[in-house]
mmCIF file of C-alpha atoms in Angstrom:
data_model
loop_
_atom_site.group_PDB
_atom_site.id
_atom_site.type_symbol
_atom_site.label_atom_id
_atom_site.label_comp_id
_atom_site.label_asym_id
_atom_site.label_seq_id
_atom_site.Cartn_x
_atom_site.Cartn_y
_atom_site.Cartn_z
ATOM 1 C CA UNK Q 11 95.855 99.148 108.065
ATOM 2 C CA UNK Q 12 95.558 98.318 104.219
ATOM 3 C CA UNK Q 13 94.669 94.619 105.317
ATOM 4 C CA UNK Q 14 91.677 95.711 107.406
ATOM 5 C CA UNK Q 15 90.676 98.426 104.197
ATOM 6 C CA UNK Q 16 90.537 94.926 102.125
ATOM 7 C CA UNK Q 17 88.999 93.049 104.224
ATOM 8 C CA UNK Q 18 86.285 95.545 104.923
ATOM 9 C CA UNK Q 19 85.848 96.507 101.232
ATOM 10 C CA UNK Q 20 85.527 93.137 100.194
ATOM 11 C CA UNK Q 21 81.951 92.647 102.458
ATOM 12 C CA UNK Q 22 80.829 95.689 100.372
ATOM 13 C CA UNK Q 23 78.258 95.054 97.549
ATOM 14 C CA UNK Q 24 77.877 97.309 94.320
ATOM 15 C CA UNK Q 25 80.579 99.092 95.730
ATOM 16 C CA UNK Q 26 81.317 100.705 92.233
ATOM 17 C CA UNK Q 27 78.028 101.809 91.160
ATOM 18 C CA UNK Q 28 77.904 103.295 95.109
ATOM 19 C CA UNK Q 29 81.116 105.166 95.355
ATOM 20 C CA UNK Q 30 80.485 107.148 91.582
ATOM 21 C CA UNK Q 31 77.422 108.917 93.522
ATOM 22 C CA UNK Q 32 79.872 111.982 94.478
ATOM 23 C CA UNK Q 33 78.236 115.260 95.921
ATOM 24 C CA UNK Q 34 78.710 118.249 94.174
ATOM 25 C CA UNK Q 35 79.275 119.604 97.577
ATOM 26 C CA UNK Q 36 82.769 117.487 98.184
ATOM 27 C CA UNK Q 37 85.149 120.315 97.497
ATOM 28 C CA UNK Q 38 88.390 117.625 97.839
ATOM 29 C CA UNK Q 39 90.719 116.145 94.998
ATOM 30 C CA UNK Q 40 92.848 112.830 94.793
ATOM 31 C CA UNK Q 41 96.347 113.061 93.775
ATOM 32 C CA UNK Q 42 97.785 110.004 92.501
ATOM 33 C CA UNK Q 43 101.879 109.409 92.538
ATOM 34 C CA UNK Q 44 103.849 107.274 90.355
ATOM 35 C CA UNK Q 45 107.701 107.360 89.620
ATOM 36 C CA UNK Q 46 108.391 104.395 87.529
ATOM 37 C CA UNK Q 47 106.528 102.354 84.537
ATOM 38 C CA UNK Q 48 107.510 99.470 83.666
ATOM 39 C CA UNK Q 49 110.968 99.054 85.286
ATOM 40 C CA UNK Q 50 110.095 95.382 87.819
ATOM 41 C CA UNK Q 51 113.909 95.815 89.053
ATOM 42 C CA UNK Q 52 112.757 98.770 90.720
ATOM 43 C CA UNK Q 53 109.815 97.520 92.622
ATOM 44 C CA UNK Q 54 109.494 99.848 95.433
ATOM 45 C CA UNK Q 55 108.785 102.402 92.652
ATOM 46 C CA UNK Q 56 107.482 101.080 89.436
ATOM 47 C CA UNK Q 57 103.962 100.218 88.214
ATOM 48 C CA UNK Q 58 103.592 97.928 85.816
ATOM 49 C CA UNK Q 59 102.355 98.910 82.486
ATOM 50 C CA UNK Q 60 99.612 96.322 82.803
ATOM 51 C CA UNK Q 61 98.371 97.987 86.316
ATOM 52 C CA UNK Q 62 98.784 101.169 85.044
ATOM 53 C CA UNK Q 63 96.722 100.761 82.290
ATOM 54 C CA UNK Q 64 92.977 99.306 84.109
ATOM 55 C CA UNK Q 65 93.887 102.409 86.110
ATOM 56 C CA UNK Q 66 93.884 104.719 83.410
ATOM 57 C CA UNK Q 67 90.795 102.628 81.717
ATOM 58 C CA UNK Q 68 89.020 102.838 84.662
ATOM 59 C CA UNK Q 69 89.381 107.041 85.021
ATOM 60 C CA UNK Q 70 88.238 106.903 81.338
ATOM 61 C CA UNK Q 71 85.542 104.728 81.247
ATOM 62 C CA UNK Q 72 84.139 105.906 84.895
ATOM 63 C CA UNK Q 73 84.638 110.129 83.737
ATOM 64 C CA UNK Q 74 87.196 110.992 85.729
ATOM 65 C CA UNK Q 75 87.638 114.725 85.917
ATOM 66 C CA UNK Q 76 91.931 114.564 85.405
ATOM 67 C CA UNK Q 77 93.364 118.088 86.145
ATOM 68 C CA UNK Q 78 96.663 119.306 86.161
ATOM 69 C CA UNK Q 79 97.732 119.920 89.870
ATOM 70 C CA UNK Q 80 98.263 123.419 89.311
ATOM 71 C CA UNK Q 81 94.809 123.867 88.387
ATOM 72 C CA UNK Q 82 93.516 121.808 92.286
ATOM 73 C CA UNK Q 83 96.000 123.721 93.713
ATOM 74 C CA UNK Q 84 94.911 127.476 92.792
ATOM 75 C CA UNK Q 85 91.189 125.924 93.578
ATOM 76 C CA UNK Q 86 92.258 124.604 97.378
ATOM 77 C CA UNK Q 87 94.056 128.217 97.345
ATOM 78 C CA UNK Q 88 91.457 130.985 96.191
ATOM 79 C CA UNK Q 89 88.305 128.352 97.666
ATOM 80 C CA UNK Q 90 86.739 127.862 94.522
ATOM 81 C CA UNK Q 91 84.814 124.900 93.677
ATOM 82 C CA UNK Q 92 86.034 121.732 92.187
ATOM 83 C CA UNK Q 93 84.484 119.508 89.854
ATOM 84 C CA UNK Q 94 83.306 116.015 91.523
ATOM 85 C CA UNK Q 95 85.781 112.953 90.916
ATOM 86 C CA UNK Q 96 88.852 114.971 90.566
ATOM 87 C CA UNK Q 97 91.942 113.503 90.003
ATOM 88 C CA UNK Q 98 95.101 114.397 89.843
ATOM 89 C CA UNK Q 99 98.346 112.666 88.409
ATOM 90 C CA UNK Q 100 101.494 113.383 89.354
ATOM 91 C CA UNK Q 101 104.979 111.779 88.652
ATOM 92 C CA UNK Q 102 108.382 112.178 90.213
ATOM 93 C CA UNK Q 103 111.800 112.289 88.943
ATOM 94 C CA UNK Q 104 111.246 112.165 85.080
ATOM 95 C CA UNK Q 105 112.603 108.644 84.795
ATOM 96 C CA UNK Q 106 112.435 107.650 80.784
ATOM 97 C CA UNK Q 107 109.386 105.146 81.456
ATOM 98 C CA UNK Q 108 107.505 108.318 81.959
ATOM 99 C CA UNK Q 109 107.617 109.045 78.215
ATOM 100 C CA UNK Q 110 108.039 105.702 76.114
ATOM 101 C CA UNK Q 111 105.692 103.979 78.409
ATOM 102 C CA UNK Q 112 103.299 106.023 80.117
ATOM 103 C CA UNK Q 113 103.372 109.119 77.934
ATOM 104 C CA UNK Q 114 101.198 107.686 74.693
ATOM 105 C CA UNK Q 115 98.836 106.278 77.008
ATOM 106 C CA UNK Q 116 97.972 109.276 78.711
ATOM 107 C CA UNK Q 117 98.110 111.391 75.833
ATOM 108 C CA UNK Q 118 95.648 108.675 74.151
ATOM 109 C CA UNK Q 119 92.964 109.947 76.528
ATOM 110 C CA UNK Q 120 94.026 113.483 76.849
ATOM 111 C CA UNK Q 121 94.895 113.161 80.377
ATOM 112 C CA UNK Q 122 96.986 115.670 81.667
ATOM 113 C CA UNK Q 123 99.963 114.909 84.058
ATOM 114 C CA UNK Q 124 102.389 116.972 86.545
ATOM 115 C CA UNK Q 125 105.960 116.056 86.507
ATOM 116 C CA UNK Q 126 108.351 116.998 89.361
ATOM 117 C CA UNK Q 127 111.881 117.237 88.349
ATOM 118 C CA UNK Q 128 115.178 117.088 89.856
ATOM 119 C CA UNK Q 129 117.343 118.842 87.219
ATOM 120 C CA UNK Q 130 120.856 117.435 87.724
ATOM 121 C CA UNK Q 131 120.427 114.068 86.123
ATOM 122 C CA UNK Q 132 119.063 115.787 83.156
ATOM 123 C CA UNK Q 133 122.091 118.204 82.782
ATOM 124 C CA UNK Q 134 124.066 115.380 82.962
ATOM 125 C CA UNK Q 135 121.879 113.202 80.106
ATOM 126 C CA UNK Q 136 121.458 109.998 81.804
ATOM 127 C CA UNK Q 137 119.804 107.730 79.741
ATOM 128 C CA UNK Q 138 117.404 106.494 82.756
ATOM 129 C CA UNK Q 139 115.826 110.571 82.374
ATOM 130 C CA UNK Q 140 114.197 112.231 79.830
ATOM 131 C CA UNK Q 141 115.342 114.780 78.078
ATOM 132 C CA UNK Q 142 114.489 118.601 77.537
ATOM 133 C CA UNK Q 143 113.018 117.998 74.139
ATOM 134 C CA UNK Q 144 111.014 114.908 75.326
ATOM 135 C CA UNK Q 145 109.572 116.895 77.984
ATOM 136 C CA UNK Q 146 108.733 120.254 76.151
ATOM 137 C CA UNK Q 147 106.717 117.650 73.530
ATOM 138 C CA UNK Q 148 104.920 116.013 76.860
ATOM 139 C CA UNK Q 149 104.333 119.993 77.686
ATOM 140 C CA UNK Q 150 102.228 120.613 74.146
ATOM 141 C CA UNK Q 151 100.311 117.635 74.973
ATOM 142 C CA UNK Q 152 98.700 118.718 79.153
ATOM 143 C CA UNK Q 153 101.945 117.713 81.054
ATOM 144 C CA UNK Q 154 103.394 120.399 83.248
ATOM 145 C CA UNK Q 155 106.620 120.451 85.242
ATOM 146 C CA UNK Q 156 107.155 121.080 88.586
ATOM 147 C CA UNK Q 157 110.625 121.458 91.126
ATOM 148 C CA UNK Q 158 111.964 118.523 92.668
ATOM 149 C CA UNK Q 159 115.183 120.213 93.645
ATOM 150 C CA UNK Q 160 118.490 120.141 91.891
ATOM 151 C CA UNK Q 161 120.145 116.914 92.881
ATOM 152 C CA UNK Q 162 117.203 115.513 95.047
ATOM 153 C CA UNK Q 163 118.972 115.028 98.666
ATOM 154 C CA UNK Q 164 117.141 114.711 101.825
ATOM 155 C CA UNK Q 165 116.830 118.287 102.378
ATOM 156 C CA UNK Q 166 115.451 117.640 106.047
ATOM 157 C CA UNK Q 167 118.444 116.095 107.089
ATOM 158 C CA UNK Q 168 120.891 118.269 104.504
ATOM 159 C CA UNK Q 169 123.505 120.322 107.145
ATOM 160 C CA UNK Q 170 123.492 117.924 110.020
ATOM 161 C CA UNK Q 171 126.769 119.143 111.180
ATOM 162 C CA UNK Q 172 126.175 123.194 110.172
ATOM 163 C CA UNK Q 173 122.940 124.054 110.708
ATOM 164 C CA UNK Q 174 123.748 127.431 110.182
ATOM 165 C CA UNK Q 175 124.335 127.277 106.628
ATOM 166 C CA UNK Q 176 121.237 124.967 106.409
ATOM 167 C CA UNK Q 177 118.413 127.314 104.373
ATOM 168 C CA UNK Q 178 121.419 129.370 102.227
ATOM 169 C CA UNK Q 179 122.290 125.399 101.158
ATOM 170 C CA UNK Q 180 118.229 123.878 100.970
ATOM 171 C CA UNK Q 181 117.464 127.816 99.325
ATOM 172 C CA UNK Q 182 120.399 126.885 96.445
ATOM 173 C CA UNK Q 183 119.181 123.330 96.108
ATOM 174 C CA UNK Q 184 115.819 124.939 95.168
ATOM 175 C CA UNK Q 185 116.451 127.798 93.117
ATOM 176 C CA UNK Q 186 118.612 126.283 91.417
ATOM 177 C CA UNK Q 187 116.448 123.586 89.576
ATOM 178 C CA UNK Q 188 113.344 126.294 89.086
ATOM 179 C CA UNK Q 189 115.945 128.274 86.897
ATOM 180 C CA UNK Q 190 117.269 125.457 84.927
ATOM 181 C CA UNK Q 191 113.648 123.914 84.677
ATOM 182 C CA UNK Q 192 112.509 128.033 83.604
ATOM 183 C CA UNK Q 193 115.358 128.200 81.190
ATOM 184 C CA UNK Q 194 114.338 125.031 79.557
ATOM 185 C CA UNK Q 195 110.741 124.165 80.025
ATOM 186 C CA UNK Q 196 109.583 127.998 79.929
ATOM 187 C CA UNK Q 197 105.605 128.148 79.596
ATOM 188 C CA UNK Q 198 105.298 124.261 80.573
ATOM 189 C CA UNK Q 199 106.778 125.130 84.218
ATOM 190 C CA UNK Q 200 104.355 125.837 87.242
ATOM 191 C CA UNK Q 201 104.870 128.936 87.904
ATOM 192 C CA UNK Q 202 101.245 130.158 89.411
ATOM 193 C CA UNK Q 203 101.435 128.815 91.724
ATOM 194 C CA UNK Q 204 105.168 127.428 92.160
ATOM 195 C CA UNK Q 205 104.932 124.164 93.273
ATOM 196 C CA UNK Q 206 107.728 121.625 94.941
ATOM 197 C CA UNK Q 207 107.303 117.819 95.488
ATOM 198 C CA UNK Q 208 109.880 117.213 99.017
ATOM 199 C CA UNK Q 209 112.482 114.528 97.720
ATOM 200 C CA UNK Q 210 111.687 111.226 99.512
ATOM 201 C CA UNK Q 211 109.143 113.260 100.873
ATOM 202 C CA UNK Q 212 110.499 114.731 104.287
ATOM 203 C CA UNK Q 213 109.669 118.117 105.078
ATOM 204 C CA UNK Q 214 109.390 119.534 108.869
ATOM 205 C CA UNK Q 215 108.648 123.272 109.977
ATOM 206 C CA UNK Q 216 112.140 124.279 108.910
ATOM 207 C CA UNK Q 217 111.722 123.542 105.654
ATOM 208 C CA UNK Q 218 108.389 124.855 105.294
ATOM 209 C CA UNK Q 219 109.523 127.929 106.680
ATOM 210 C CA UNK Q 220 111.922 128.255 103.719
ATOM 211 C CA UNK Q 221 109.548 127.331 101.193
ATOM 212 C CA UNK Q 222 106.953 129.858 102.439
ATOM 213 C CA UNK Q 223 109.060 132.674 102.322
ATOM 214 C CA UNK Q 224 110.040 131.039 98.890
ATOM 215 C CA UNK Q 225 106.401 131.108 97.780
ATOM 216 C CA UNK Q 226 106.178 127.467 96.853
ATOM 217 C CA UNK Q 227 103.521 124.853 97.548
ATOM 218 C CA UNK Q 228 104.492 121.841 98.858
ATOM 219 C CA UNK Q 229 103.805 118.615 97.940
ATOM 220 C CA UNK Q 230 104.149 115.339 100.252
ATOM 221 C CA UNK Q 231 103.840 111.809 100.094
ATOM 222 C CA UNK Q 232 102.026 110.523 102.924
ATOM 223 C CA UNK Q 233 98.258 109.524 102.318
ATOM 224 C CA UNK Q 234 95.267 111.304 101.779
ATOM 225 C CA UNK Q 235 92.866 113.502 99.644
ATOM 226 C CA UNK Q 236 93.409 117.276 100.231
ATOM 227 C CA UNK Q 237 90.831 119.751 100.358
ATOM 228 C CA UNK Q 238 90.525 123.425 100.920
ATOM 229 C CA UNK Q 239 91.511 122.462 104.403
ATOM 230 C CA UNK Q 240 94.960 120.709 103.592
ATOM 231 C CA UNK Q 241 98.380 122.468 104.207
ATOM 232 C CA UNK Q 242 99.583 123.990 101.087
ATOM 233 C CA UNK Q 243 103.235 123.380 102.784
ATOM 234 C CA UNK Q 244 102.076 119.436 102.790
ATOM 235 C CA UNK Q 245 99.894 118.322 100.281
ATOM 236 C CA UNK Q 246 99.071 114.763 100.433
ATOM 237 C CA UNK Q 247 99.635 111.946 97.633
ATOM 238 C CA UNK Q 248 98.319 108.590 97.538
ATOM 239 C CA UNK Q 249 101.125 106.078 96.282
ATOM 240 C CA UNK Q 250 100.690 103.924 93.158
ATOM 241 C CA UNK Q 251 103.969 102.175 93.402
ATOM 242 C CA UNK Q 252 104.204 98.608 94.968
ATOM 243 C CA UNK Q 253 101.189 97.150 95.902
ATOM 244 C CA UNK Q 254 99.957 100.381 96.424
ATOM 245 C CA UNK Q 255 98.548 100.589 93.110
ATOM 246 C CA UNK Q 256 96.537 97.272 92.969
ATOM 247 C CA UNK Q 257 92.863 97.982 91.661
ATOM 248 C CA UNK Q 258 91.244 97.193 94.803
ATOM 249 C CA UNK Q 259 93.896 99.748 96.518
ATOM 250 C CA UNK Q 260 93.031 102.151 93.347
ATOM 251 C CA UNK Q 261 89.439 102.822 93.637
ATOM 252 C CA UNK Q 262 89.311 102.733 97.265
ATOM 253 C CA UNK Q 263 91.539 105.526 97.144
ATOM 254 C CA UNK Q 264 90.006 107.038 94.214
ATOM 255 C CA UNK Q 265 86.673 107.326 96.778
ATOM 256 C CA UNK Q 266 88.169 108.379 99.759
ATOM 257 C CA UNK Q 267 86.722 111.695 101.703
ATOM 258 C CA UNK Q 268 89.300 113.966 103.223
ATOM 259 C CA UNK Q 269 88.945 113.675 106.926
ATOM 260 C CA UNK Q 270 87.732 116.743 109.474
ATOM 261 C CA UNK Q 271 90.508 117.757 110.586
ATOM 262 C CA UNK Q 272 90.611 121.182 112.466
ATOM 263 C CA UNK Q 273 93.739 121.641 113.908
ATOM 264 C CA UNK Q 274 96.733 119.105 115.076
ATOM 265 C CA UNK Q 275 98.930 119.730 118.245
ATOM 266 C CA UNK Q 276 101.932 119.681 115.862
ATOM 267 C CA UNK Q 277 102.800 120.802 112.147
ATOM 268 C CA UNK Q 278 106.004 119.524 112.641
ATOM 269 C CA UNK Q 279 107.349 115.903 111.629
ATOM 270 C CA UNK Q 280 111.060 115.360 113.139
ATOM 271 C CA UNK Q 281 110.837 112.805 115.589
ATOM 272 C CA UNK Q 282 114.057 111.985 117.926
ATOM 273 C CA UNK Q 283 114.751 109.292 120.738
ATOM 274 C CA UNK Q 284 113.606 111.760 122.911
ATOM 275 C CA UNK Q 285 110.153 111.848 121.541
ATOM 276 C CA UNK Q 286 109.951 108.470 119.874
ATOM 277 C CA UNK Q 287 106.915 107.472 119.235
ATOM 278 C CA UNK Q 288 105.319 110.651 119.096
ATOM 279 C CA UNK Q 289 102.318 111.848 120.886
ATOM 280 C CA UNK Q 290 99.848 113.511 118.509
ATOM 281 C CA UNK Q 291 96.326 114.666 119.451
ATOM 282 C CA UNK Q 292 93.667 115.769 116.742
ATOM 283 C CA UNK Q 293 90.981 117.945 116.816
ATOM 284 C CA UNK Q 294 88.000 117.095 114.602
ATOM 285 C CA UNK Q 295 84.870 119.122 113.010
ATOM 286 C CA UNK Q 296 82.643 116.406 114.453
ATOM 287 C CA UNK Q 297 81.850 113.147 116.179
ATOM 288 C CA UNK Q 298 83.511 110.080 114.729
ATOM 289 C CA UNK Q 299 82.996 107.287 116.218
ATOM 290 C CA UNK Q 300 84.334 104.393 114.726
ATOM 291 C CA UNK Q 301 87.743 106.304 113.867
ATOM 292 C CA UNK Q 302 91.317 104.217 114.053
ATOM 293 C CA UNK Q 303 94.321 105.014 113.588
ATOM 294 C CA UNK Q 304 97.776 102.773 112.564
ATOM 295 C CA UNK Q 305 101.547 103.407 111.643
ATOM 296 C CA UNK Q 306 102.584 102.547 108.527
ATOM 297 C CA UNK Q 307 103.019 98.516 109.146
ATOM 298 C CA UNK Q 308 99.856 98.692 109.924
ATOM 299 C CA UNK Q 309 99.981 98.155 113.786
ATOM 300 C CA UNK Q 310 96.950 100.163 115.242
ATOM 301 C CA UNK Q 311 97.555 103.087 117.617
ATOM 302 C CA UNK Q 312 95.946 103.543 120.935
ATOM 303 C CA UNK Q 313 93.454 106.379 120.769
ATOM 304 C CA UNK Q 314 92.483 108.686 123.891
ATOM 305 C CA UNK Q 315 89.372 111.039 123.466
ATOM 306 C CA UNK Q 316 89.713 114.224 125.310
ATOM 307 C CA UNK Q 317 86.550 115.455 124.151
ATOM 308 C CA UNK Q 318 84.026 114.231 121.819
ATOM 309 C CA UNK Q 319 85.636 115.831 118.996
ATOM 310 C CA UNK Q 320 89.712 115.421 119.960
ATOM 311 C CA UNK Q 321 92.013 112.338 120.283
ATOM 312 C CA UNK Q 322 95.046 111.750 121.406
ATOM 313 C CA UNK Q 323 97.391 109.294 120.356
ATOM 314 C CA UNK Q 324 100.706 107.157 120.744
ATOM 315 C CA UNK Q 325 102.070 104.197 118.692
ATOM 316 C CA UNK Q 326 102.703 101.278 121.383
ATOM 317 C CA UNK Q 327 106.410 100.713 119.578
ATOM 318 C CA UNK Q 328 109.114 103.192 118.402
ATOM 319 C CA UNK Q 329 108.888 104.413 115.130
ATOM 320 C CA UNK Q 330 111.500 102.732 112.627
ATOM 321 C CA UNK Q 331 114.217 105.180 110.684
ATOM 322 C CA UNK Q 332 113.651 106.920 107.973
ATOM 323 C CA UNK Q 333 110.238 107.660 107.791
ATOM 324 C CA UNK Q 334 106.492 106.682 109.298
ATOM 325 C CA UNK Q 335 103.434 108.213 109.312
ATOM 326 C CA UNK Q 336 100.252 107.818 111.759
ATOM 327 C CA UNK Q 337 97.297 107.224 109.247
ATOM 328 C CA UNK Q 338 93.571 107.484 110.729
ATOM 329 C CA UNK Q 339 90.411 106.707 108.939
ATOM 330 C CA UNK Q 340 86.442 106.893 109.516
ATOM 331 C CA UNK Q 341 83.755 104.801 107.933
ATOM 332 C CA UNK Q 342 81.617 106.936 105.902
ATOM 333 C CA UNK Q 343 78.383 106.661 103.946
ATOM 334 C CA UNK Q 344 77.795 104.144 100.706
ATOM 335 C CA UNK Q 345 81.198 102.210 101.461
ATOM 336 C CA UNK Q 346 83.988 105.194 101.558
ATOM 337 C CA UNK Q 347 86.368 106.102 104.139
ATOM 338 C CA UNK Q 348 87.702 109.354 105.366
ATOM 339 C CA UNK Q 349 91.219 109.749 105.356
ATOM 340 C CA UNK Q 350 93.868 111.288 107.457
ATOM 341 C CA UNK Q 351 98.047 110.972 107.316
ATOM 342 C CA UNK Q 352 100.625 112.473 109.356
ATOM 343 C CA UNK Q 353 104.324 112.642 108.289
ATOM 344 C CA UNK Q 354 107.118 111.262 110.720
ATOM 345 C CA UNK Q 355 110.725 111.910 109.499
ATOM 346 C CA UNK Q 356 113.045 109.417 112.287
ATOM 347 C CA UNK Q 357 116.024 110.777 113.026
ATOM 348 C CA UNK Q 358 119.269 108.530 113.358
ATOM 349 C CA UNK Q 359 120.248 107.988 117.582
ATOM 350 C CA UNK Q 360 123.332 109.712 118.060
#
């Protein structure tokens, strides 16, 4: 899918000066993820510092409107309106990077930043985390801090064998971190609205479930802007790590629209060898016509329309453990694309 993206934004012409026309009326935000700077040995992760700068030039230069998440968040929540070209970035894990490398640059041009932390390493002072103090000075300079669970496990698949002790354990995993991260981080801590990035970024209706009667947000991984229309149990997140991050990647991203998405036949994400691939149908707020859809390799998805405005669809293949998504997108006007991701979380064949 990101081949054909390329392909198709290279034929585009004054594609910058084009895509910086945003409507005051596109009530959406982009949320940006990053994890590493720096740090090559960890490549599925990192963003060079190189990359990572032009990105942060080019929010700068082309005025960016950089919130802090909590700030998109209460907007998407109470529908108020959001300034045009907002952009969110958001980091997990707290790795060191984040403050020698990435930390003076941001703070150079005032962006602000959300950090979701997993409090265990920190307890325990690795030297690849920051540290309280590093991150309370990060919090008097527009970074806030977010819950990324205590010791970041795969909550979805946490219990396997006792499912009946499955939300006391995922509710301890959770509550623990937000009072350690309280304790320490005190007015620099998301509070309003609590907010929780999914480790590895699995979530199904179970854990929702938990984190709504928790009162948390939650934030995913999988692709997309989010809008007033987005799950507040799955916020999307565009990944800069990899090749992800690439310029090209970077402002096509930056531009996206959030798809018209109504309603989906399923909230849920587990998918079994009973049900592997998945069949997914989508309802839509209107016609699009040239809409496709691909997994995460980028191998595209026969689509069925039911109705003008609803598809159906099945990946041709099984989808590989640990994780997949089905990702659809739309042409729309002056070169962008809407945008659309589902989650898949594969489950191991007994």
């Amino acid at each position: 899918m990101i081949r054909f993206l390329f392909l198709t934004l290279l034929t585009l012409t004054a594609f910058n000066s084009l895509l910086l026309a945003n409507s005051k009326s596109e009530n959406h935000a982009i949320i940006l993820q990053y994890h590493r700077f720096g740090e090559a040995r960890y490549p599925s992760t990192d963003i060079s510092m190189e990359l990572f700068t032009k990105q942060m030039e080019y929010l700068h230069k082309n005025h960016y409107n950089v919130l802090p998440l909590s700030k998109v968040v209460d907007a998407l929540m109470n529908k108020k309106q959001l300034p045009p070209r907002t952009v969110v970035i958001t980091v997990d894990d707290a790795y060191k990077t984040l403050y020698t490398k990435a930390y003076p640059l941001l703070k150079k041009y005032h962006f602000p930043s959300t950090t979701f932390v997993n409090s265990l390493p920190i307890i325990h002072r690795s030297k690849r985390y920051m540290t309280w103090d590093e991150m309370r000075e990060m919090g008097k300079n527009g970074a806030e801090f977010a819950n990324h669970t205590y010791s970041h496990q795969f909550l979805v698949r946490m219990d396997a064998d006792k499912p009946a002790e499955y939300e006391k354990d995922v509710t301890k995993e959770i509550v623990k971190c937000e009072n350690k991260l309280e304790k320490e981080l005190g007015k620099y801590l998301c509070t309003n609205p609590k907010m929780l990035a999914y480790p590895f970024g699995e979530f199904d209706v179970r854990l929702m479930k938990i984190m709504r009667k928790l009162g948390y947000v939650g934030i995913a991984q999988n692709s997309g802007p989010v809008s007033s229309r987005s799950n507040l149990l799955a916020l999307t997140r565009f990944p800069m790590s990899g090749n992800f991050g690439k310029m090209r990647s970077f402002i096509l991203k930056l531009h996206t629209l959030p798809l018209g998405v109504i309603s989906t036949s399923t909230e849920d994400t587990i998918v079994t060898k009973e049900n592997n691939p998945p069949l997914f149908r989508v309802k839509l707020d209107k016609k699009y016509g040239d809409l496709q859809c691909f997994t995460s390799n980028g191998k595209k998805i026969p689509m069925k329309w039911l109705s003008p405005t609803e598809v159906e669809m099945q990946s041709t293949v099984k989808l590989k453990y640990p994780r997949d998504h089905y990702t659809c997108t739309s042409m729309a006007s002056k070169g962008r694309w809407y945008w659309f991701s589902h989650m898949w979380v594969v489950l191991r064949d007994k």
